[in-house]
CSV table of C-alpha atoms in Angstrom, one decimal:
chain,number,residue,atom,x,y,z
A,1,MET,CA,8.9,24.3,-7.8
A,2,GLU,CA,7.9,27.7,-6.6
A,3,ILE,CA,8.4,29.3,-3.0
A,4,ILE,CA,5.4,31.3,-2.1
A,5,ASN,CA,7.0,32.4,1.3
A,6,GLN,CA,9.0,30.6,4.0
A,7,ARG,CA,6.4,28.1,4.9
A,8,ILE,CA,4.6,27.2,1.8
A,9,ILE,CA,6.2,25.5,-1.3
A,10,LEU,CA,4.4,24.6,-4.5
A,11,PHE,CA,5.6,21.4,-6.3
A,12,PHE,CA,4.4,21.2,-9.9
A,13,GLU,CA,4.5,17.3,-10.4
A,14,ASN,CA,3.0,15.5,-13.4
A,15,ASN,CA,-0.9,15.6,-13.1
A,16,PHE,CA,-1.3,17.7,-10.2
A,17,VAL,CA,0.0,20.8,-8.0
A,18,ARG,CA,1.1,19.9,-4.5
A,19,TYR,CA,1.6,22.5,-2.0
A,20,CYS,CA,3.4,21.8,1.2
A,21,ILE,CA,3.0,23.7,4.5
A,22,LEU,CA,6.4,23.4,6.4
A,23,ASP,CA,6.5,23.4,10.0
A,24,LEU,CA,9.9,23.0,11.6
A,25,ASN,CA,8.4,21.4,14.8
A,26,LEU,CA,7.1,18.7,12.9
A,27,PRO,CA,9.0,15.5,11.8
A,28,TYR,CA,7.2,15.6,8.4
A,29,ILE,CA,5.6,18.1,6.0
A,30,LEU,CA,2.0,18.8,6.1
A,31,HIS,CA,0.5,18.7,2.6
A,32,HIS,CA,-2.6,19.4,0.5
A,33,ASN,CA,-3.1,18.6,-3.1
A,34,LEU,CA,-4.7,20.8,-6.2
A,35,TYR,CA,-5.5,18.2,-9.0
A,36,MET,CA,-5.5,19.2,-12.5
A,37,GLU,CA,-6.3,15.7,-13.8
A,38,ASN,CA,-7.4,12.3,-12.2
A,39,LEU,CA,-5.0,9.6,-11.5
A,40,HIS,CA,-6.2,6.4,-13.0
A,41,LEU,CA,-5.7,3.1,-11.1
A,42,TYR,CA,-5.7,-0.4,-12.6
A,43,ASP,CA,-6.2,-3.1,-10.2
A,44,PHE,CA,-8.2,-6.1,-9.0
A,45,LEU,CA,-10.5,-5.5,-6.1
A,46,PRO,CA,-9.3,-8.7,-4.1
A,47,SER,CA,-5.7,-8.1,-4.5
A,48,GLY,CA,-3.9,-6.7,-1.3
A,49,ASN,CA,-1.3,-5.0,-3.4
A,50,GLY,CA,-4.0,-3.0,-5.1
A,51,TYR,CA,-5.6,-2.4,-1.7
A,52,LYS,CA,-2.4,-0.7,-0.6
A,53,VAL,CA,-2.8,1.9,-3.1
A,54,ARG,CA,-6.6,2.4,-2.9
A,55,LEU,CA,-6.1,2.8,1.0
A,56,LEU,CA,-3.5,5.4,0.8
A,57,LEU,CA,-5.2,7.4,-2.0
A,58,THR,CA,-8.4,7.3,0.2
A,59,GLN,CA,-6.7,8.4,3.3
A,60,MET,CA,-5.0,11.3,1.5
A,61,GLY,CA,-8.2,12.5,-0.1
A,62,ILE,CA,-6.9,12.0,-3.5
A,63,PRO,CA,-9.5,11.5,-6.3
A,64,PHE,CA,-8.9,8.9,-8.7
A,65,GLU,CA,-10.5,6.6,-11.5
A,66,ARG,CA,-10.2,2.9,-11.2
A,67,THR,CA,-10.5,0.2,-13.7
A,68,GLU,CA,-10.9,-3.4,-12.7
A,69,VAL,CA,-8.5,-5.8,-14.3
A,70,ASN,CA,-9.5,-9.4,-13.7
A,71,ILE,CA,-6.3,-11.2,-13.3
A,72,LEU,CA,-8.2,-14.6,-13.2
A,73,LYS,CA,-9.6,-13.9,-16.7
A,74,GLY,CA,-6.2,-13.1,-18.1
A,75,GLU,CA,-7.1,-9.2,-18.3
A,76,SER,CA,-3.4,-8.5,-17.2
A,77,ARG,CA,-1.9,-10.2,-20.1
A,78,THR,CA,-3.7,-8.5,-22.8
A,79,PRO,CA,-1.6,-6.3,-25.4
A,80,GLU,CA,-3.4,-3.1,-24.0
A,81,PHE,CA,-2.5,-4.0,-20.4
A,82,LEU,CA,0.9,-5.0,-21.4
A,83,SER,CA,1.5,-1.7,-23.0
A,84,LYS,CA,1.1,-0.1,-19.5
A,85,ASN,CA,3.0,-2.7,-17.6
A,86,SER,CA,5.1,-5.1,-19.5
A,87,ASN,CA,5.5,-7.4,-16.5
A,88,GLY,CA,1.6,-8.2,-16.7
A,89,ARG,CA,0.8,-7.3,-13.1
A,90,ILE,CA,-1.5,-5.1,-11.1
A,91,PRO,CA,-1.6,-2.5,-9.7
A,92,VAL,CA,-0.6,0.0,-12.2
A,93,LEU,CA,-1.2,3.7,-11.6
A,94,GLU,CA,-1.4,6.1,-14.6
A,95,VAL,CA,0.1,9.4,-13.1
A,96,ALA,CA,-0.2,11.4,-16.2
A,97,PRO,CA,-1.4,10.5,-19.7
A,98,GLY,CA,0.5,7.7,-21.1
A,99,LYS,CA,2.8,7.7,-18.0
A,100,TYR,CA,2.3,4.5,-15.8
A,101,LEU,CA,4.0,3.3,-12.7
A,102,ALA,CA,3.8,-0.3,-11.4
A,103,GLU,CA,4.6,-2.2,-8.2
A,104,SER,CA,2.5,-1.3,-5.2
A,105,ASN,CA,5.4,-0.2,-2.8
A,106,ALA,CA,7.0,2.1,-5.6
A,107,ILE,CA,3.5,3.5,-6.0
A,108,LEU,CA,3.2,4.1,-2.1
A,109,LEU,CA,6.5,5.7,-2.3
A,110,TYR,CA,5.5,8.1,-5.2
A,111,LEU,CA,2.2,9.1,-3.6
A,112,SER,CA,3.5,9.8,-0.3
A,113,GLU,CA,6.5,12.0,-1.0
A,114,TYR,CA,6.3,15.2,1.1
A,115,THR,CA,3.5,13.9,3.2
A,116,GLU,CA,3.0,12.8,6.7
A,117,PHE,CA,2.8,9.1,5.4
A,118,LEU,CA,6.5,9.2,4.5
A,119,PRO,CA,9.0,10.7,7.2
A,120,TYR,CA,11.2,13.6,5.8
A,121,ASP,CA,14.2,12.6,7.9
A,122,ARG,CA,16.5,10.5,5.8
A,123,TYR,CA,17.0,7.8,8.4
A,124,LEU,CA,13.5,7.5,9.3
A,125,LYS,CA,12.6,7.3,5.4
A,126,ALA,CA,15.3,4.5,5.1
A,127,GLN,CA,13.5,2.6,7.8
A,128,VAL,CA,10.3,2.7,6.0
A,129,MET,CA,11.9,1.5,3.0
A,130,GLN,CA,13.4,-1.4,5.1
A,131,TRP,CA,9.9,-2.6,5.9
A,132,LEU,CA,8.7,-2.3,2.3
A,133,PHE,CA,11.6,-4.6,1.4
A,134,PHE,CA,10.9,-7.0,4.1
A,135,GLU,CA,7.1,-7.0,3.0
A,136,GLN,CA,8.0,-7.9,-0.4
A,137,TYR,CA,10.8,-10.6,0.1
A,138,SER,CA,9.9,-12.0,3.6
A,139,HIS,CA,6.2,-11.7,3.9
A,140,GLU,CA,4.2,-11.4,0.8
A,141,PRO,CA,5.6,-14.6,-1.0
A,142,TYR,CA,4.2,-16.6,1.9
A,143,ILE,CA,1.2,-14.9,3.5
A,144,ALA,CA,-0.1,-13.2,0.2
A,145,THR,CA,0.5,-16.3,-2.1
A,146,SER,CA,-1.2,-18.6,0.3
A,147,ARG,CA,-4.3,-16.5,0.4
A,148,PHE,CA,-4.4,-16.2,-3.3
A,149,TRP,CA,-4.2,-20.2,-3.5
A,150,VAL,CA,-6.8,-20.6,-0.8
A,151,SER,CA,-9.4,-17.9,-0.9
A,152,ILE,CA,-9.2,-16.5,-4.4
A,153,LEU,CA,-8.4,-19.5,-6.5
A,154,GLY,CA,-10.0,-21.9,-3.9
A,155,LYS,CA,-7.6,-24.7,-4.9
A,156,VAL,CA,-6.4,-25.9,-1.4
A,157,GLU,CA,-6.0,-29.5,-2.3
A,158,GLU,CA,-3.9,-28.6,-5.5
A,159,TYR,CA,-1.7,-26.5,-3.7
A,160,ARG,CA,-1.5,-28.6,-0.3
A,161,THR,CA,2.1,-29.3,-0.4
A,162,ALA,CA,3.3,-25.9,-1.6
A,163,LEU,CA,0.9,-24.4,1.1
A,164,GLU,CA,2.7,-26.5,3.8
A,165,GLU,CA,6.0,-25.1,2.6
A,166,LYS,CA,4.8,-21.7,2.9
A,167,ARG,CA,3.8,-22.1,6.8
A,168,GLU,CA,7.3,-21.9,8.3
A,169,PRO,CA,8.6,-18.7,6.7
A,170,GLY,CA,5.3,-17.1,6.7
A,171,TYR,CA,5.1,-17.4,10.5
A,172,ALA,CA,8.6,-16.4,10.8
A,173,ALA,CA,7.6,-13.0,9.1
A,174,LEU,CA,4.8,-12.7,11.4
A,175,LYS,CA,7.0,-13.3,14.3
A,176,VAL,CA,9.4,-10.6,13.2
A,177,MET,CA,6.3,-8.5,13.2
A,178,GLU,CA,5.2,-9.4,16.4
A,179,ASN,CA,8.4,-8.6,18.2
A,180,HIS,CA,8.8,-5.3,16.8
A,181,LEU,CA,5.1,-4.4,17.5
A,182,LYS,CA,5.5,-5.5,21.1
A,183,CYS,CA,7.4,-2.4,21.7
A,184,HIS,CA,6.0,-0.1,19.1
A,185,ASN,CA,2.5,1.2,18.2
A,186,PHE,CA,3.5,1.5,14.4
A,187,PHE,CA,6.6,0.3,12.4
A,188,VAL,CA,8.4,3.6,12.1
A,189,ASP,CA,8.6,6.6,14.3
A,190,GLU,CA,5.6,5.7,16.4
A,191,ARG,CA,3.2,6.9,13.7
A,192,TYR,CA,1.3,5.5,10.9
A,193,THR,CA,3.3,5.4,7.5
A,194,ILE,CA,3.2,3.5,4.3
A,195,ALA,CA,5.2,0.9,6.2
A,196,ASP,CA,2.2,0.2,8.0
A,197,ILE,CA,-0.1,0.2,4.8
A,198,ALA,CA,2.2,-2.1,2.9
A,199,LEU,CA,2.3,-4.7,5.8
A,200,PHE,CA,-1.4,-4.3,6.9
A,201,ALA,CA,-2.7,-5.3,3.4
A,202,TYR,CA,-2.2,-9.0,3.6
A,203,THR,CA,-1.4,-9.3,7.3
A,204,HIS,CA,-5.0,-8.4,8.4
A,205,VAL,CA,-6.4,-11.1,5.8
A,206,ALA,CA,-3.7,-13.7,6.7
A,207,ASP,CA,-6.3,-16.1,8.2
A,208,GLU,CA,-7.6,-16.2,4.4
A,209,GLY,CA,-4.6,-18.1,3.7
A,210,GLY,CA,-4.6,-20.4,6.6
A,211,PHE,CA,-2.4,-18.3,9.1
A,212,ASP,CA,-3.6,-18.1,12.5
A,213,LEU,CA,-3.1,-14.7,14.2
A,214,THR,CA,-4.2,-15.7,17.6
A,215,PRO,CA,-0.5,-16.1,19.0
A,216,PHE,CA,0.4,-12.6,17.9
A,217,PRO,CA,-1.5,-10.3,20.3
A,218,ALA,CA,0.8,-7.4,19.4
A,219,ILE,CA,-0.1,-7.8,15.6
A,220,GLN,CA,-3.8,-8.0,16.4
A,221,ALA,CA,-3.6,-4.6,18.4
A,222,TRP,CA,-1.8,-3.0,15.6
A,223,ILE,CA,-4.5,-4.2,13.1
A,224,ASP,CA,-7.1,-2.4,15.2
A,225,ARG,CA,-4.9,0.9,15.3
A,226,VAL,CA,-4.6,0.7,11.6
A,227,LYS,CA,-8.4,0.2,11.2
A,228,ALA,CA,-9.0,3.3,13.4
A,229,GLN,CA,-6.8,5.8,11.2
A,230,PRO,CA,-9.0,8.5,9.3
A,231,GLY,CA,-10.3,7.5,6.0
A,232,TYR,CA,-9.7,3.8,6.4
A,233,ILE,CA,-11.4,1.4,3.9
A,234,ASN,CA,-11.5,-2.3,4.0
A,235,ILE,CA,-10.1,-4.3,1.2
A,236,THR,CA,-13.4,-4.9,-0.8
A,237,HIS,CA,-14.4,-1.4,-0.8
A,238,GLU,CA,-14.6,0.2,-4.1
A,239,PRO,CA,-13.9,3.9,-3.7
A,240,GLN,CA,-16.0,6.2,-5.9
A,241,LEU,CA,-14.5,9.2,-7.9
A,242,CYS,CA,-15.0,12.4,-6.1
A,243,TYR,CA,-13.3,15.8,-5.6
A,244,ASP,CA,-12.9,17.6,-2.4
A,245,TYR,CA,-11.9,20.9,-3.7
């Protein structure tokens, strides 16, 4: 780290230099990034977990290379891929040559540090993490898994009993979100953060797994707010490598 003056700090981090503009009147740190090398994302385009990372990178204006890993063809189970993530799952982000980070929400935290997408305040940051844990434990196992079986594998009949078992806990998670969003525009600090990105990824396509969002008007309004954020891309959009400096 190098302090340029009282308002600008340079962070030398892996494959890029990040400089932060501090403003004590703001609850977060404004940022800009100067990149020395590209980040490399390995993911599967229909994946909501991969979409989380693609969306954040695009909204931050971070250039990255992307390799499609077709999990339906077993490409995440090859020796080459397992050398990047021994758990055999996507997404995986190469943050420096030979240095890999897996788990979508861990990647979100890594990328958003010192930016407006993750609060600087300790309590607010913990609230973001609270929703990230909620997404992984109470939301994704039901909403995301149902979508995978129904819309990606197309095996509704084969998984019919399992899908029925997913309904109650899936709707319970949506009810938790609905109750929170009745009183808040976003999940933390009334502003758009990675908590919203994490929960948006599978919620906005919940219907593809058989979940009806009609009874959840607050969620529907929040989905519209997320889609209105600068740099928004849809889940099937494949970003092109580009540089903005």
